[in-house]
Amino acid sequence: MTRAPATPGSLITQTHHARVKAARRLAKRAFRAADRRFVVEGPQGVREALAEPGALLELFTTPDAATRHQDLVSAARAATVPVHTVTGAVMAEIAQTVTPQGILGISPFRDVSLDVVLAGAPTLVVVLAHARDPGNVGTILRAADAAGADAVVVTDSSVDVYNAKCTRSSAGSVFHVPLVVGVEVGETVTKLKDAGVQVLAARADAEAALDDTDLRGAAAWLFGNEAWGLPPEVADLADLGVRVPIYGRAESLNLATAAAVCLYASARAQRQAGGCRT
Ligand SMILES: C[S@@+](CC[C@H](N)C(=O)[O-])C[C@H]1O[C@@H](n2cnc3c(N)ncnc32)[C@H](O)[C@@H]1O
């Protein structure tokens, strides 16, 4: 089937166009923070942004991508989102990937305060301390979304959750899971405990094994840095340290893999106990 070309807007060919410059500066964390906006690359991310009211502020597309993704361009226009058609060279300037997919959106920051999350009586929360790899953080967002977590708290010592690599790895979950950013890990743990949420430190060297731990209650899982794990003074803040048993010879699990295992163990136990909300 031959598709009709998407309705062409005027083609932006210049990298110094005002809209292009405003989008390109979002590659830098300081400018993202100043504008409270981030870039979401690729059709899947754009589709998820379109599904959330107010989550897509602008759409950039090459003419080819507009033809491939007519549904997204039409949905954006129907939602009165400005659509900018740009050349491949301009797209390469804005995109933060080596091989851009020809379509990207600009979204407003989505984080909420920890108090807002706590007001919803969360039963499953992720707390990341010193997570530095954006791919890992995005993958954890995706796993948390899949496991039905109520929030992901990315504490102030961690990578920027609005980093393009992170949002891309989240495969759209950045638009699904409530996010808390920039809070201090100690304050986070204290507030979670005060709200009656048990804080579990995921540690390869912990005494308690995952399968022997009662996971039916509301839980917040605390995960550490990819290279050096949780510093003792942070791990000690938790109610309990829990390890995923290593049956083979691996020293530990990758951070995102450990998170997926722990979150699903909690989700399963809570569901079997009938304690989950969905
Ligand atoms: C790659 S590990 C860090 C490895 C580091 N050598 C250490 O001593 O913790 C990154 C994070 O994943 C989690 N993790 C990895 N393997 C785990 C396991 N077997 N049990 C529980 N958590 C684990 C922990 O939260 C850890 O801080």
mmCIF file of C-alpha atoms and ligand atoms in Angstrom:
data_model
loop_
_atom_site.group_PDB
_atom_site.id
_atom_site.type_symbol
_atom_site.label_atom_id
_atom_site.label_comp_id
_atom_site.label_asym_id
_atom_site.label_seq_id
_atom_site.Cartn_x
_atom_site.Cartn_y
_atom_site.Cartn_z
ATOM 1 C CA MET A 1 0.000 0.000 0.000
ATOM 2 C CA THR A 2 1.420 3.423 -0.911
ATOM 3 C CA ARG A 3 0.901 5.950 1.807
ATOM 4 C CA ALA A 4 0.059 9.540 0.999
ATOM 5 C CA PRO A 5 2.726 11.927 2.226
ATOM 6 C CA ALA A 6 1.948 13.686 5.504
ATOM 7 C CA THR A 7 0.777 17.263 5.100
ATOM 8 C CA PRO A 8 4.033 19.200 4.732
ATOM 9 C CA GLY A 9 4.562 22.235 6.936
ATOM 10 C CA SER A 10 7.280 24.626 5.876
ATOM 11 C CA LEU A 11 10.552 22.697 6.020
ATOM 12 C CA ILE A 12 13.061 23.965 8.589
ATOM 13 C CA THR A 13 16.509 23.721 7.022
ATOM 14 C CA GLN A 14 18.531 25.994 9.312
ATOM 15 C CA THR A 15 20.069 24.867 12.610
ATOM 16 C CA HIS A 16 19.909 28.444 13.916
ATOM 17 C CA HIS A 17 16.096 28.473 13.637
ATOM 18 C CA ALA A 18 14.728 29.574 17.041
ATOM 19 C CA ARG A 19 12.746 26.363 17.661
ATOM 20 C CA VAL A 20 15.729 24.203 16.709
ATOM 21 C CA LYS A 21 18.054 26.126 19.020
ATOM 22 C CA ALA A 22 15.549 25.846 21.877
ATOM 23 C CA ALA A 23 15.329 22.072 21.349
ATOM 24 C CA ARG A 24 19.059 21.549 20.885
ATOM 25 C CA ARG A 25 19.985 23.237 24.153
ATOM 26 C CA LEU A 26 18.035 20.521 25.972
ATOM 27 C CA ALA A 27 21.011 18.208 25.371
ATOM 28 C CA LYS A 28 22.593 19.898 28.403
ATOM 29 C CA ARG A 29 21.360 19.085 31.912
ATOM 30 C CA ALA A 30 21.572 22.705 33.103
ATOM 31 C CA PHE A 31 19.350 23.929 30.262
ATOM 32 C CA ARG A 32 16.870 21.078 30.787
ATOM 33 C CA ALA A 33 16.644 22.091 34.435
ATOM 34 C CA ALA A 34 16.231 25.771 33.530
ATOM 35 C CA ASP A 35 13.505 25.101 30.942
ATOM 36 C CA ARG A 36 11.989 22.107 32.803
ATOM 37 C CA ARG A 37 11.733 20.359 29.439
ATOM 38 C CA PHE A 38 13.340 17.288 27.908
ATOM 39 C CA VAL A 39 13.640 15.566 24.551
ATOM 40 C CA VAL A 40 11.854 12.279 23.947
ATOM 41 C CA GLU A 41 13.300 10.483 20.940
ATOM 42 C CA GLY A 42 11.682 7.974 18.634
ATOM 43 C CA PRO A 43 8.130 6.966 17.752
ATOM 44 C CA GLN A 44 7.478 4.886 20.869
ATOM 45 C CA GLY A 45 8.357 7.685 23.264
ATOM 46 C CA VAL A 46 6.346 10.188 21.211
ATOM 47 C CA ARG A 47 3.341 7.820 21.200
ATOM 48 C CA GLU A 48 3.451 7.465 24.997
ATOM 49 C CA ALA A 49 3.794 11.240 25.410
ATOM 50 C CA LEU A 50 0.765 11.784 23.171
ATOM 51 C CA ALA A 51 -1.244 9.416 25.348
ATOM 52 C CA GLU A 52 -0.672 11.633 28.410
ATOM 53 C CA PRO A 53 -2.543 14.949 28.356
ATOM 54 C CA GLY A 54 -0.081 17.850 28.220
ATOM 55 C CA ALA A 55 2.984 15.587 27.924
ATOM 56 C CA LEU A 56 3.907 16.577 24.366
ATOM 57 C CA LEU A 57 4.678 20.264 23.828
ATOM 58 C CA GLU A 58 6.223 20.142 20.329
ATOM 59 C CA LEU A 59 6.947 17.522 17.670
ATOM 60 C CA PHE A 60 9.920 17.539 15.287
ATOM 61 C CA THR A 61 9.936 15.205 12.321
ATOM 62 C CA THR A 62 11.768 14.707 9.058
ATOM 63 C CA PRO A 63 9.556 14.431 5.956
ATOM 64 C CA ASP A 64 10.327 10.683 5.698
ATOM 65 C CA ALA A 65 9.477 9.999 9.334
ATOM 66 C CA ALA A 66 6.280 12.046 8.985
ATOM 67 C CA THR A 67 5.232 9.687 6.202
ATOM 68 C CA ARG A 68 6.164 6.595 8.244
ATOM 69 C CA HIS A 69 4.438 7.894 11.355
ATOM 70 C CA GLN A 70 1.436 9.700 9.943
ATOM 71 C CA ASP A 71 -0.656 8.526 12.896
ATOM 72 C CA LEU A 72 1.604 10.361 15.337
ATOM 73 C CA VAL A 73 1.760 13.534 13.238
ATOM 74 C CA SER A 74 -2.027 13.547 12.838
ATOM 75 C CA ALA A 75 -2.569 12.894 16.562
ATOM 76 C CA ALA A 76 -0.179 15.719 17.444
ATOM 77 C CA ARG A 77 -1.960 18.128 15.125
ATOM 78 C CA ALA A 78 -5.346 17.022 16.482
ATOM 79 C CA ALA A 79 -4.050 17.821 19.966
ATOM 80 C CA THR A 80 -2.849 21.240 18.676
ATOM 81 C CA VAL A 81 0.764 20.312 19.353
ATOM 82 C CA PRO A 82 3.043 22.356 17.040
ATOM 83 C CA VAL A 83 4.638 20.073 14.415
ATOM 84 C CA HIS A 84 7.966 21.198 12.908
ATOM 85 C CA THR A 85 9.174 19.459 9.763
ATOM 86 C CA VAL A 86 12.974 19.540 9.608
ATOM 87 C CA THR A 87 15.703 18.218 7.344
ATOM 88 C CA GLY A 88 17.706 15.137 8.357
ATOM 89 C CA ALA A 89 20.674 17.411 9.115
ATOM 90 C CA VAL A 90 18.594 19.558 11.468
ATOM 91 C CA MET A 91 17.164 16.432 13.130
ATOM 92 C CA ALA A 92 20.722 15.182 13.708
ATOM 93 C CA GLU A 93 21.512 18.466 15.473
ATOM 94 C CA ILE A 94 18.593 18.132 17.900
ATOM 95 C CA ALA A 95 18.689 14.372 18.470
ATOM 96 C CA GLN A 96 21.074 12.986 21.020
ATOM 97 C CA THR A 97 21.350 9.549 19.397
ATOM 98 C CA VAL A 98 23.890 8.564 16.769
ATOM 99 C CA THR A 99 21.200 7.273 14.411
ATOM 100 C CA PRO A 100 18.073 9.325 15.093
ATOM 101 C CA GLN A 101 14.749 7.798 14.130
ATOM 102 C CA GLY A 102 13.566 11.007 12.464
ATOM 103 C CA ILE A 103 10.917 11.918 15.000
ATOM 104 C CA LEU A 104 11.177 13.406 18.477
ATOM 105 C CA GLY A 105 9.145 15.385 20.915
ATOM 106 C CA ILE A 106 9.666 17.985 23.603
ATOM 107 C CA SER A 107 8.005 17.208 26.931
ATOM 108 C CA PRO A 108 7.677 19.041 30.228
ATOM 109 C CA PHE A 109 9.404 17.615 33.299
ATOM 110 C CA ARG A 110 7.126 15.127 35.027
ATOM 111 C CA ASP A 111 8.520 14.774 38.529
ATOM 112 C CA VAL A 112 6.320 15.220 41.560
ATOM 113 C CA SER A 113 7.253 15.744 45.191
ATOM 114 C CA LEU A 114 7.832 12.836 47.553
ATOM 115 C CA ASP A 115 4.961 14.146 49.676
ATOM 116 C CA VAL A 116 2.567 13.759 46.745
ATOM 117 C CA VAL A 117 3.685 10.136 46.317
ATOM 118 C CA LEU A 118 3.324 9.426 50.042
ATOM 119 C CA ALA A 119 -0.149 10.943 50.092
ATOM 120 C CA GLY A 120 -1.183 8.142 47.712
ATOM 121 C CA ALA A 121 -0.244 5.431 50.264
ATOM 122 C CA PRO A 122 2.322 3.726 47.988
ATOM 123 C CA THR A 123 2.900 -0.007 48.303
ATOM 124 C CA LEU A 124 5.920 -0.377 46.013
ATOM 125 C CA VAL A 125 8.613 2.278 45.601
ATOM 126 C CA VAL A 126 12.110 2.284 44.097
ATOM 127 C CA VAL A 127 14.836 4.481 45.578
ATOM 128 C CA LEU A 128 18.043 4.892 43.579
ATOM 129 C CA ALA A 129 21.176 6.064 45.368
ATOM 130 C CA HIS A 130 24.214 7.095 43.309
ATOM 131 C CA ALA A 131 22.875 5.454 40.100
ATOM 132 C CA ARG A 132 25.104 6.887 37.395
ATOM 133 C CA ASP A 133 24.306 4.971 34.230
ATOM 134 C CA PRO A 134 21.332 6.487 32.358
ATOM 135 C CA GLY A 135 20.657 3.206 30.528
ATOM 136 C CA ASN A 136 20.293 1.397 33.857
ATOM 137 C CA VAL A 137 18.003 4.086 35.266
ATOM 138 C CA GLY A 138 15.779 3.978 32.165
ATOM 139 C CA THR A 139 15.619 0.191 32.318
ATOM 140 C CA ILE A 140 14.647 0.403 36.015
ATOM 141 C CA LEU A 141 11.853 2.861 35.146
ATOM 142 C CA ARG A 142 10.576 0.321 32.645
ATOM 143 C CA ALA A 143 10.795 -2.564 35.128
ATOM 144 C CA ALA A 144 9.140 -0.461 37.854
ATOM 145 C CA ASP A 145 6.337 0.423 35.454
ATOM 146 C CA ALA A 146 5.899 -3.249 34.495
ATOM 147 C CA ALA A 147 5.880 -4.376 38.141
ATOM 148 C CA GLY A 148 3.226 -1.776 38.981
ATOM 149 C CA ALA A 149 5.433 0.366 41.220
ATOM 150 C CA ASP A 150 3.925 3.560 42.604
ATOM 151 C CA ALA A 151 7.037 5.685 42.183
ATOM 152 C CA VAL A 152 10.718 5.813 41.364
ATOM 153 C CA VAL A 153 12.770 8.162 43.524
ATOM 154 C CA VAL A 154 16.025 9.197 41.871
ATOM 155 C CA THR A 155 18.011 10.774 44.707
ATOM 156 C CA ASP A 156 20.187 13.811 44.209
ATOM 157 C CA SER A 157 23.442 11.904 43.784
ATOM 158 C CA SER A 158 22.139 10.059 40.707
ATOM 159 C CA VAL A 159 22.139 10.703 36.963
ATOM 160 C CA ASP A 160 19.558 13.058 35.452
ATOM 161 C CA VAL A 161 16.448 11.022 34.735
ATOM 162 C CA TYR A 162 15.659 13.335 31.792
ATOM 163 C CA ASN A 163 18.902 12.382 30.035
ATOM 164 C CA ALA A 164 18.004 11.194 26.495
ATOM 165 C CA LYS A 165 19.621 7.792 27.014
ATOM 166 C CA CYS A 166 17.571 7.295 30.161
ATOM 167 C CA THR A 167 14.241 8.290 28.618
ATOM 168 C CA ARG A 168 14.979 6.117 25.581
ATOM 169 C CA SER A 169 15.811 3.086 27.741
ATOM 170 C CA SER A 170 12.576 3.624 29.650
ATOM 171 C CA ALA A 171 10.685 2.853 26.405
ATOM 172 C CA GLY A 172 7.907 5.287 27.321
ATOM 173 C CA SER A 173 7.701 4.340 31.012
ATOM 174 C CA VAL A 174 9.014 7.812 31.923
ATOM 175 C CA PHE A 175 5.436 8.888 31.117
ATOM 176 C CA HIS A 176 3.806 6.176 33.240
ATOM 177 C CA VAL A 177 5.604 5.979 36.586
ATOM 178 C CA PRO A 178 5.477 8.863 39.062
ATOM 179 C CA LEU A 179 9.005 10.229 39.428
ATOM 180 C CA VAL A 180 10.629 12.026 42.318
ATOM 181 C CA VAL A 181 14.003 13.644 41.666
ATOM 182 C CA GLY A 182 16.614 15.669 43.514
ATOM 183 C CA VAL A 183 15.759 14.539 47.037
ATOM 184 C CA GLU A 184 18.369 13.456 49.529
ATOM 185 C CA VAL A 185 18.470 9.701 50.221
ATOM 186 C CA GLY A 186 18.371 10.059 54.032
ATOM 187 C CA GLU A 187 15.332 12.316 53.936
ATOM 188 C CA THR A 188 13.641 9.921 51.489
ATOM 189 C CA VAL A 189 14.175 6.898 53.712
ATOM 190 C CA THR A 190 12.971 8.761 56.825
ATOM 191 C CA LYS A 191 9.783 9.904 55.110
ATOM 192 C CA LEU A 192 9.072 6.441 53.709
ATOM 193 C CA LYS A 193 9.505 4.848 57.143
ATOM 194 C CA ASP A 194 7.306 7.509 58.752
ATOM 195 C CA ALA A 195 4.644 6.624 56.174
ATOM 196 C CA GLY A 196 4.762 2.967 57.243
ATOM 197 C CA VAL A 197 6.702 1.728 54.214
ATOM 198 C CA GLN A 198 9.391 -0.860 54.987
ATOM 199 C CA VAL A 199 12.715 0.151 53.436
ATOM 200 C CA LEU A 200 14.706 -2.778 52.015
ATOM 201 C CA ALA A 201 18.335 -2.304 50.959
ATOM 202 C CA ALA A 202 19.200 -4.555 48.009
ATOM 203 C CA ARG A 203 22.720 -5.801 48.766
ATOM 204 C CA ALA A 204 24.582 -8.782 47.359
ATOM 205 C CA ASP A 205 26.190 -9.343 50.790
ATOM 206 C CA ALA A 206 23.024 -9.062 52.920
ATOM 207 C CA GLU A 207 22.165 -11.800 55.373
ATOM 208 C CA ALA A 208 18.491 -12.113 54.480
ATOM 209 C CA ALA A 209 17.790 -13.903 51.203
ATOM 210 C CA LEU A 210 14.978 -12.674 48.969
ATOM 211 C CA ASP A 211 13.032 -15.949 49.085
ATOM 212 C CA ASP A 212 13.097 -16.034 52.907
ATOM 213 C CA THR A 213 11.874 -12.455 53.326
ATOM 214 C CA ASP A 214 8.264 -11.551 54.012
ATOM 215 C CA LEU A 215 7.477 -9.175 51.173
ATOM 216 C CA ARG A 216 3.722 -8.831 51.614
ATOM 217 C CA GLY A 217 3.761 -5.338 53.116
ATOM 218 C CA ALA A 218 4.363 -1.945 51.523
ATOM 219 C CA ALA A 219 8.025 -1.789 50.518
ATOM 220 C CA ALA A 220 10.587 0.634 49.176
ATOM 221 C CA TRP A 221 13.629 -0.963 47.571
ATOM 222 C CA LEU A 222 16.910 0.903 47.870
ATOM 223 C CA PHE A 223 19.511 0.216 45.182
ATOM 224 C CA GLY A 224 23.109 1.410 44.929
ATOM 225 C CA ASN A 225 25.722 2.447 42.441
ATOM 226 C CA GLU A 226 26.672 0.214 39.498
ATOM 227 C CA ALA A 227 30.320 -0.070 40.538
ATOM 228 C CA TRP A 228 30.419 0.290 44.309
ATOM 229 C CA GLY A 229 26.922 -0.549 45.476
ATOM 230 C CA LEU A 230 25.344 1.104 48.507
ATOM 231 C CA PRO A 231 27.686 2.937 50.870
ATOM 232 C CA PRO A 232 27.361 1.405 54.379
ATOM 233 C CA GLU A 233 25.971 4.633 55.839
ATOM 234 C CA VAL A 234 23.153 4.555 53.251
ATOM 235 C CA ALA A 235 22.521 0.788 53.509
ATOM 236 C CA ASP A 236 22.299 1.170 57.296
ATOM 237 C CA LEU A 237 19.347 3.528 56.923
ATOM 238 C CA ALA A 238 17.182 0.647 55.685
ATOM 239 C CA ASP A 239 15.012 -1.566 57.887
ATOM 240 C CA LEU A 240 16.554 -4.683 56.357
ATOM 241 C CA GLY A 241 19.224 -5.699 53.855
ATOM 242 C CA VAL A 242 18.098 -8.310 51.328
ATOM 243 C CA ARG A 243 20.148 -10.254 48.812
ATOM 244 C CA VAL A 244 19.158 -11.966 45.610
ATOM 245 C CA PRO A 245 20.929 -15.322 45.992
ATOM 246 C CA ILE A 246 23.718 -15.906 43.516
ATOM 247 C CA TYR A 247 23.658 -19.589 42.586
ATOM 248 C CA GLY A 248 26.431 -19.396 40.006
ATOM 249 C CA ARG A 249 29.766 -17.605 39.983
ATOM 250 C CA ALA A 250 28.690 -14.015 39.243
ATOM 251 C CA GLU A 251 29.883 -11.540 41.889
ATOM 252 C CA SER A 252 26.568 -9.657 41.733
ATOM 253 C CA LEU A 253 23.716 -8.757 39.402
ATOM 254 C CA ASN A 254 23.576 -5.756 37.142
ATOM 255 C CA LEU A 255 21.691 -2.952 38.924
ATOM 256 C CA ALA A 256 18.660 -3.010 36.611
ATOM 257 C CA THR A 257 18.499 -6.821 36.721
ATOM 258 C CA ALA A 258 18.599 -6.795 40.534
ATOM 259 C CA ALA A 259 15.841 -4.181 40.550
ATOM 260 C CA ALA A 260 13.615 -6.250 38.245
ATOM 261 C CA VAL A 261 14.050 -9.384 40.390
ATOM 262 C CA CYS A 262 13.349 -7.560 43.684
ATOM 263 C CA LEU A 263 10.401 -5.538 42.372
ATOM 264 C CA TYR A 264 8.710 -8.590 40.906
ATOM 265 C CA ALA A 265 9.265 -10.551 44.129
ATOM 266 C CA SER A 266 7.487 -7.784 46.072
ATOM 267 C CA ALA A 267 4.742 -7.376 43.474
ATOM 268 C CA ARG A 268 4.074 -11.121 43.465
ATOM 269 C CA ALA A 269 3.986 -11.405 47.271
ATOM 270 C CA GLN A 270 1.719 -8.357 47.579
ATOM 271 C CA ARG A 271 -0.650 -9.657 44.932
ATOM 272 C CA GLN A 272 -0.815 -13.113 46.461
ATOM 273 C CA ALA A 273 -1.619 -11.450 49.796
ATOM 274 C CA GLY A 274 -4.300 -9.371 48.091
ATOM 275 C CA GLY A 275 -2.611 -6.190 49.228
ATOM 276 C CA CYS A 276 -2.142 -4.484 45.902
ATOM 277 C CA ARG A 277 -4.500 -1.904 44.518
ATOM 278 C CA THR A 278 -4.846 -3.045 40.903
HETATM 279 C C1 LIG B 1 26.297 -4.114 40.279
HETATM 280 S S1 LIG B 1 25.746 -3.899 41.903
HETATM 281 C C2 LIG B 1 27.155 -3.256 42.732
HETATM 282 C C3 LIG B 1 28.210 -4.298 42.956
HETATM 283 C C4 LIG B 1 29.171 -3.897 43.997
HETATM 284 N N1 LIG B 1 30.366 -4.674 43.784
HETATM 285 C C5 LIG B 1 28.679 -4.146 45.423
HETATM 286 O O1 LIG B 1 29.469 -4.540 46.220
HETATM 287 O O2 LIG B 1 27.532 -3.884 45.745
HETATM 288 C C6 LIG B 1 24.668 -2.529 41.858
HETATM 289 C C7 LIG B 1 23.498 -2.631 42.771
HETATM 290 O O3 LIG B 1 22.654 -3.696 42.342
HETATM 291 C C8 LIG B 1 22.052 -4.312 43.457
HETATM 292 N N2 LIG B 1 22.461 -5.726 43.457
HETATM 293 C C9 LIG B 1 23.316 -6.342 42.635
HETATM 294 N N3 LIG B 1 23.418 -7.654 42.906
HETATM 295 C C10 LIG B 1 22.583 -7.887 43.949
HETATM 296 C C11 LIG B 1 22.222 -9.046 44.698
HETATM 297 N N4 LIG B 1 22.740 -10.244 44.431
HETATM 298 N N5 LIG B 1 21.311 -8.905 45.682
HETATM 299 C C12 LIG B 1 20.760 -7.708 45.958
HETATM 300 N N6 LIG B 1 21.063 -6.583 45.287
HETATM 301 C C13 LIG B 1 21.949 -6.658 44.292
HETATM 302 C C14 LIG B 1 22.507 -3.573 44.690
HETATM 303 O O4 LIG B 1 21.543 -2.616 45.069
HETATM 304 C C15 LIG B 1 23.771 -2.903 44.219
HETATM 305 O O5 LIG B 1 24.010 -1.725 44.957
#
